[in-house]
mmCIF file with all atom_site columns, C-alpha atoms in Angstrom:
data_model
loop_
_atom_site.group_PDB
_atom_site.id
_atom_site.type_symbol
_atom_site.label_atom_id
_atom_site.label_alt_id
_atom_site.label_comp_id
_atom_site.label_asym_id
_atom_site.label_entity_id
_atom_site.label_seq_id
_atom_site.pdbx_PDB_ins_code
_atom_site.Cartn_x
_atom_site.Cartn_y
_atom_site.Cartn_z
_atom_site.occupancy
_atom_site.B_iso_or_equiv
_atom_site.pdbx_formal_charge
_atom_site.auth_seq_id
_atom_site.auth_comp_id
_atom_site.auth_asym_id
_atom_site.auth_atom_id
_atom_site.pdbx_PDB_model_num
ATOM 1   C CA . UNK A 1 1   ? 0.000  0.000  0.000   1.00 52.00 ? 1   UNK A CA 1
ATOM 2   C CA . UNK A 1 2   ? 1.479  3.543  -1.122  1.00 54.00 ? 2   UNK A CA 1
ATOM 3   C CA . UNK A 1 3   ? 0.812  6.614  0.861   1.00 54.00 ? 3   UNK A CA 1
ATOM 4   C CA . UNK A 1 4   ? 0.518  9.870  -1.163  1.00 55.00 ? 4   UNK A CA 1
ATOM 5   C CA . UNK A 1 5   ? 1.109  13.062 0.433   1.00 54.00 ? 5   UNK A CA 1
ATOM 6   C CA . UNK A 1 6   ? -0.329 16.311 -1.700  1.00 56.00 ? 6   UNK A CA 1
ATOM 7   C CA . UNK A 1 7   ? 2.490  18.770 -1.288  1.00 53.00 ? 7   UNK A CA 1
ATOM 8   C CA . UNK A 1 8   ? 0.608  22.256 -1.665  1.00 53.00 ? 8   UNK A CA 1
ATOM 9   C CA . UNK A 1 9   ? 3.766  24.350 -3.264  1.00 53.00 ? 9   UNK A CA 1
ATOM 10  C CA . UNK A 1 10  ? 3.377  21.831 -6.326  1.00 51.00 ? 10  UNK A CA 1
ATOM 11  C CA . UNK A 1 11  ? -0.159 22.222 -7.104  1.00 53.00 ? 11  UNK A CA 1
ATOM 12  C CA . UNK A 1 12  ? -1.013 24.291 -10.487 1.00 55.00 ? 12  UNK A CA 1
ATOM 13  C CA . UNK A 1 13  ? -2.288 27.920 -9.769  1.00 55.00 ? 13  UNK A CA 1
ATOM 14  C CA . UNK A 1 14  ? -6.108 28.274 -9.606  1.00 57.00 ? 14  UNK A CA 1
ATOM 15  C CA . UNK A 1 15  ? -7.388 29.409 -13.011 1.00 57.00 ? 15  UNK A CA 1
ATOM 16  C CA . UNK A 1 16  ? -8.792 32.471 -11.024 1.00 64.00 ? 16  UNK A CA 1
ATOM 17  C CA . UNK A 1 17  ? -4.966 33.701 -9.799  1.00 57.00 ? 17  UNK A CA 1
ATOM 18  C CA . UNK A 1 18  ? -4.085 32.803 -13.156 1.00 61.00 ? 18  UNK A CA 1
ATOM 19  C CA . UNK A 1 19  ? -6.795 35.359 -14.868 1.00 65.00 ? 19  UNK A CA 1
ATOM 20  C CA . UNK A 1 20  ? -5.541 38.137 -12.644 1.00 65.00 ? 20  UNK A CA 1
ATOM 21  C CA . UNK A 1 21  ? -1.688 38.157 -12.867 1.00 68.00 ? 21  UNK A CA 1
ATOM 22  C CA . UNK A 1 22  ? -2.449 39.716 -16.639 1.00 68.00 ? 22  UNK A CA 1
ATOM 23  C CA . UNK A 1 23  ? -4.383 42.321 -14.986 1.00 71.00 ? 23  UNK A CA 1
ATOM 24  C CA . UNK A 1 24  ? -1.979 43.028 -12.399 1.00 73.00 ? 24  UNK A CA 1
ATOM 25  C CA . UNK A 1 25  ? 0.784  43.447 -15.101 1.00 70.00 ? 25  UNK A CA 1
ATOM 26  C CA . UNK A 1 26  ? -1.491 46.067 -16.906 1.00 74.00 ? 26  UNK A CA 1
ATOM 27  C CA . UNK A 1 27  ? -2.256 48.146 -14.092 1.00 72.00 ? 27  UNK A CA 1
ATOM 28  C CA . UNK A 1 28  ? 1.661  48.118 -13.446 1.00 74.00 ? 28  UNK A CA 1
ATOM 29  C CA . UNK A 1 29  ? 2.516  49.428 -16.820 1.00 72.00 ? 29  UNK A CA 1
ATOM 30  C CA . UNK A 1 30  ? -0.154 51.795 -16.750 1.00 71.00 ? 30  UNK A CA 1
ATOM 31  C CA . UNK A 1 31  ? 0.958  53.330 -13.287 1.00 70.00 ? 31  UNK A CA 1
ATOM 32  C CA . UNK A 1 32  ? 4.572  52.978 -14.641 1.00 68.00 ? 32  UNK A CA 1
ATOM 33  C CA . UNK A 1 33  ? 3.855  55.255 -18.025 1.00 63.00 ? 33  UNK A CA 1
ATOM 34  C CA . UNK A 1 34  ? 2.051  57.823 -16.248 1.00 61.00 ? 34  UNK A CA 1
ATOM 35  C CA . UNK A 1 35  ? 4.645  58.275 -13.809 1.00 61.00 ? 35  UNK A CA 1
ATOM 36  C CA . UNK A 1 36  ? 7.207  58.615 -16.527 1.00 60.00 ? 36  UNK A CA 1
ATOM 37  C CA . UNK A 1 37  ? 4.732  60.830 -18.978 1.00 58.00 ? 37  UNK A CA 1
ATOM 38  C CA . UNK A 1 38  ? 4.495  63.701 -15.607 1.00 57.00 ? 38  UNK A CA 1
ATOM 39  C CA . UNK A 1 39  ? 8.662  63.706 -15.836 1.00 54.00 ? 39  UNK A CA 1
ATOM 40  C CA . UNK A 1 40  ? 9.351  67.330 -17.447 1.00 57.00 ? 40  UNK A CA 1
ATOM 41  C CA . UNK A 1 41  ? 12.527 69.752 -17.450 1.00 55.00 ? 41  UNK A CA 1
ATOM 42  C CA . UNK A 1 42  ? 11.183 73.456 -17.685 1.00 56.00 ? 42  UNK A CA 1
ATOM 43  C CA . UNK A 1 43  ? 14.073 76.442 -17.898 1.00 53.00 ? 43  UNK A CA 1
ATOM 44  C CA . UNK A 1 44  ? 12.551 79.730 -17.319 1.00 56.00 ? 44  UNK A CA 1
ATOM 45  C CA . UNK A 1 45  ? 14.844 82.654 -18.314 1.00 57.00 ? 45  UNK A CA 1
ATOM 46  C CA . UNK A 1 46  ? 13.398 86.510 -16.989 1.00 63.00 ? 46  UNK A CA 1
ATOM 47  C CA . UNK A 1 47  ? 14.972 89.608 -15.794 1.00 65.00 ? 47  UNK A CA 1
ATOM 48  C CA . UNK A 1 48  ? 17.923 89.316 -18.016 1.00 70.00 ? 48  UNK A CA 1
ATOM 49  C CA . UNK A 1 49  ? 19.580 91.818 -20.574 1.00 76.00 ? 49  UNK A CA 1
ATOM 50  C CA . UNK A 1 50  ? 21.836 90.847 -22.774 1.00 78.00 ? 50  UNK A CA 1
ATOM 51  C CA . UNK A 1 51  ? 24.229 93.907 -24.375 1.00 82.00 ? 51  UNK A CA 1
ATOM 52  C CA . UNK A 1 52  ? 23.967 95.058 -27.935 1.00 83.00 ? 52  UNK A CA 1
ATOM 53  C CA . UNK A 1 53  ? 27.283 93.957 -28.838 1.00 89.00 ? 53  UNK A CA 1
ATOM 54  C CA . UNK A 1 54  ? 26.930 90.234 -28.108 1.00 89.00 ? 54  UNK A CA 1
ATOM 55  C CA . UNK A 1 55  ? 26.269 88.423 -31.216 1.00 93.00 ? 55  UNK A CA 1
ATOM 56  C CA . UNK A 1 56  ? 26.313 84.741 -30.392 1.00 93.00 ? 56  UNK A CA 1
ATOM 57  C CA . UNK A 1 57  ? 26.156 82.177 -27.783 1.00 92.00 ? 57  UNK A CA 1
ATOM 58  C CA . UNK A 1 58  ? 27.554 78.159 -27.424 1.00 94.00 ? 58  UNK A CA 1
ATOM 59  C CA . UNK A 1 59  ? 26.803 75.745 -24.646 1.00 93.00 ? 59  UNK A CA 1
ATOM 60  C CA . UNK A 1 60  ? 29.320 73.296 -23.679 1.00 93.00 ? 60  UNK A CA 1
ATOM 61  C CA . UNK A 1 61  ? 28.206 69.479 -23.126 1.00 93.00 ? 61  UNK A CA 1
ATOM 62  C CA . UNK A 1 62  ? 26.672 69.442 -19.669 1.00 90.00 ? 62  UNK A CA 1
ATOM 63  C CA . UNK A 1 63  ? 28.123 66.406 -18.056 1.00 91.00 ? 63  UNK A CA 1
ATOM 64  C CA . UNK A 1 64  ? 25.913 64.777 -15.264 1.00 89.00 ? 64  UNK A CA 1
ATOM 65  C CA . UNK A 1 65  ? 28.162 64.078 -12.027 1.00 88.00 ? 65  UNK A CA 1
ATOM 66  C CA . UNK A 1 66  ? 25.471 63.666 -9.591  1.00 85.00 ? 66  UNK A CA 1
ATOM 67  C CA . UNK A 1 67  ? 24.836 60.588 -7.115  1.00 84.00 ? 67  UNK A CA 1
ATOM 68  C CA . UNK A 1 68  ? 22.013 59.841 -9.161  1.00 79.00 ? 68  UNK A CA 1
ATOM 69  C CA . UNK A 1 69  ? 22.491 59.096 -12.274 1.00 76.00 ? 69  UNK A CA 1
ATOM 70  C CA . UNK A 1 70  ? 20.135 59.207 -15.300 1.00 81.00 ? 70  UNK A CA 1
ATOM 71  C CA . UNK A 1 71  ? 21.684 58.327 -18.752 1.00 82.00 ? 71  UNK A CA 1
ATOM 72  C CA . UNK A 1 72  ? 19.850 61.029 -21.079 1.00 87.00 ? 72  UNK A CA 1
ATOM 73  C CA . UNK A 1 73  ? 19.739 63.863 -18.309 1.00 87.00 ? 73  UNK A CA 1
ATOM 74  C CA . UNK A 1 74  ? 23.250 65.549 -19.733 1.00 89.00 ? 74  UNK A CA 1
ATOM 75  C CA . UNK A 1 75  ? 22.052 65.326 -22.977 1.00 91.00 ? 75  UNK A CA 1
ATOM 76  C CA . UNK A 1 76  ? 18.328 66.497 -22.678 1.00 91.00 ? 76  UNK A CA 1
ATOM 77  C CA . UNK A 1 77  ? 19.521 69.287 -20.484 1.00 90.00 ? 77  UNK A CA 1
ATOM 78  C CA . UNK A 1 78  ? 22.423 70.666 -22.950 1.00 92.00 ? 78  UNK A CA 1
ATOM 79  C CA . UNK A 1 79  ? 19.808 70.697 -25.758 1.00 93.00 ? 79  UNK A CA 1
ATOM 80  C CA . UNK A 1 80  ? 17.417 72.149 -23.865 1.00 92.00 ? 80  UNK A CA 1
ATOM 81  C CA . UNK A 1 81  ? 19.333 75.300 -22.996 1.00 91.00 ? 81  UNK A CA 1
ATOM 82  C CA . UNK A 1 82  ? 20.275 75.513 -26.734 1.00 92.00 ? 82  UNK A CA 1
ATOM 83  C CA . UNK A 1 83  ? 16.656 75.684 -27.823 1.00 92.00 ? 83  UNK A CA 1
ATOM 84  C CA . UNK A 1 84  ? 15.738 77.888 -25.111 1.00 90.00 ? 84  UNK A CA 1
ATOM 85  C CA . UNK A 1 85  ? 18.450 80.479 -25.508 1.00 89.00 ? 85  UNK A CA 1
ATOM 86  C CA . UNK A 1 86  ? 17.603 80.481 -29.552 1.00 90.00 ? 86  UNK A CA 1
ATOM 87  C CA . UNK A 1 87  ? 13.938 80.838 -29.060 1.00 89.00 ? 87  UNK A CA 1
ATOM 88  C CA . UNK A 1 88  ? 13.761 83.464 -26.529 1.00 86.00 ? 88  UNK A CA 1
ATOM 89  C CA . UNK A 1 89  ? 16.854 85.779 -27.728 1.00 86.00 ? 89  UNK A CA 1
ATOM 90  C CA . UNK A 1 90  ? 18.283 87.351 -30.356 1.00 88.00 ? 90  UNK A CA 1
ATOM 91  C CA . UNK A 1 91  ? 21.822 85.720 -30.162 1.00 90.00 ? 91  UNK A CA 1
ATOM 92  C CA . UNK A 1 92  ? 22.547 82.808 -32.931 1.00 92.00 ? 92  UNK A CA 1
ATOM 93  C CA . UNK A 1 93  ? 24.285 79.826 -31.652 1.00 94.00 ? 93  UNK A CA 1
ATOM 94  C CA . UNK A 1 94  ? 27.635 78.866 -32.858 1.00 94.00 ? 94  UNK A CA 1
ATOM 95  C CA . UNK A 1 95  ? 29.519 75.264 -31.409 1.00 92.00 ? 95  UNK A CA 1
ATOM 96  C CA . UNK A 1 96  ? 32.525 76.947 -29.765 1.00 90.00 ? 96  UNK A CA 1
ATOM 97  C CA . UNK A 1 97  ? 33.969 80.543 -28.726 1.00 92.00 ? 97  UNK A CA 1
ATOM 98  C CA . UNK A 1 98  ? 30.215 82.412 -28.285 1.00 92.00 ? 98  UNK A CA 1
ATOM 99  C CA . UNK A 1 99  ? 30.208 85.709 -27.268 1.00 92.00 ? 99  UNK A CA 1
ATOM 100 C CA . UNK A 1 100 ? 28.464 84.086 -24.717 1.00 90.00 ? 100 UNK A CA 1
ATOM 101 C CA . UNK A 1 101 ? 29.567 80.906 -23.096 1.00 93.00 ? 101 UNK A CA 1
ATOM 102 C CA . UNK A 1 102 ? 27.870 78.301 -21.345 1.00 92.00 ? 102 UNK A CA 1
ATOM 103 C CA . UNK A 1 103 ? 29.030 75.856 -18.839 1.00 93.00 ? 103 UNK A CA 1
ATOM 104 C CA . UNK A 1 104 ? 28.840 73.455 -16.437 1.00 92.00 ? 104 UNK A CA 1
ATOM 105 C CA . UNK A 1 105 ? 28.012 70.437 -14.742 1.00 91.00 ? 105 UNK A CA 1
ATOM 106 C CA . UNK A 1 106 ? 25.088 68.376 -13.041 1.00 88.00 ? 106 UNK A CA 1
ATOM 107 C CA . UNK A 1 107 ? 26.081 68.025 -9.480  1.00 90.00 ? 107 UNK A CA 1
ATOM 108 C CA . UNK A 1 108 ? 22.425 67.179 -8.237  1.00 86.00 ? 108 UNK A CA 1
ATOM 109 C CA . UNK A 1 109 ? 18.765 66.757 -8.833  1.00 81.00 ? 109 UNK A CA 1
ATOM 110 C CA . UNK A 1 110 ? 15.768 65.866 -7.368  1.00 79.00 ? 110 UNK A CA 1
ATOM 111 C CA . UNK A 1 111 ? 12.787 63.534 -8.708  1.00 76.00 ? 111 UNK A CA 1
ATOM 112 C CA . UNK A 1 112 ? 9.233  63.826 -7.101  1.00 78.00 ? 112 UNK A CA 1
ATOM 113 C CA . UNK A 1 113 ? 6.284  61.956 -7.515  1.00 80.00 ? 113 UNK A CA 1
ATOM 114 C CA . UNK A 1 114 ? 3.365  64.405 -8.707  1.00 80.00 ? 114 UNK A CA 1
ATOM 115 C CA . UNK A 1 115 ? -0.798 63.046 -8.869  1.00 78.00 ? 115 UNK A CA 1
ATOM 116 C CA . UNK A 1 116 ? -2.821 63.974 -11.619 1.00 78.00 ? 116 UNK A CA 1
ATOM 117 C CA . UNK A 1 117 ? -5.868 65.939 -10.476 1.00 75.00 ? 117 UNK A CA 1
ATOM 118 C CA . UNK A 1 118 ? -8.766 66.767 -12.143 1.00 65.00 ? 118 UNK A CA 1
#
């Protein structure tokens, strides 16, 4: 005569845990691209004159030194200033030896979880 034990960690998963875990996985992504979608960088540049005699502007390559690190920050952040500086002034952008020079590093940031409200 055999004895068979059941052993409860080898059973198959209910078809009902099974129907969720697909559900749980969408809600994950979901949460996960509207966390990501509310991530913005937003320069704001007021109060500033620049003198009649400067002609041009270049930004150096921003390079991102902080603890944190995110792989496109230096890059988004460099480009960003470009596009700012050329849509909101006068000055024309040239790659090195501006009238104007820009540059620096990324020593820190900080990341915050915002909540969509209606």
């Amino acid at each position: 005569m055999t004895c068979k034990k059941e052993n409860p960690k080898h059973e198959a998963q209910s078809p009902d845990v099974r129907s969720r875990i697909p559900n749980v996985f969408l809600f994950l992504m979901l949460t996960s691209l509207l966390l990501i979608s509310g991530c913005r960088i937003n320069y704001t540049f007021t109060g500033a004159s620049v003198s009649p005699d400067v002609k041009t502007y270049s930004v150096d390559f921003f390079p991102n030194n902080a603890p944190l690190f995110q792989p496109t920050l230096s890059q988004t952040f460099t480009e960003g200033l470009r596009d700012k500086i050329m849509s909101q002034s006068r000055l024309n952008l040239v790659n090195s030896g501006g009238d104007l020079q820009f540059e620096g590093e990324i020593t820190g940031y900080s990341s915050s979880p915002i909540s969509v409200q209606s």
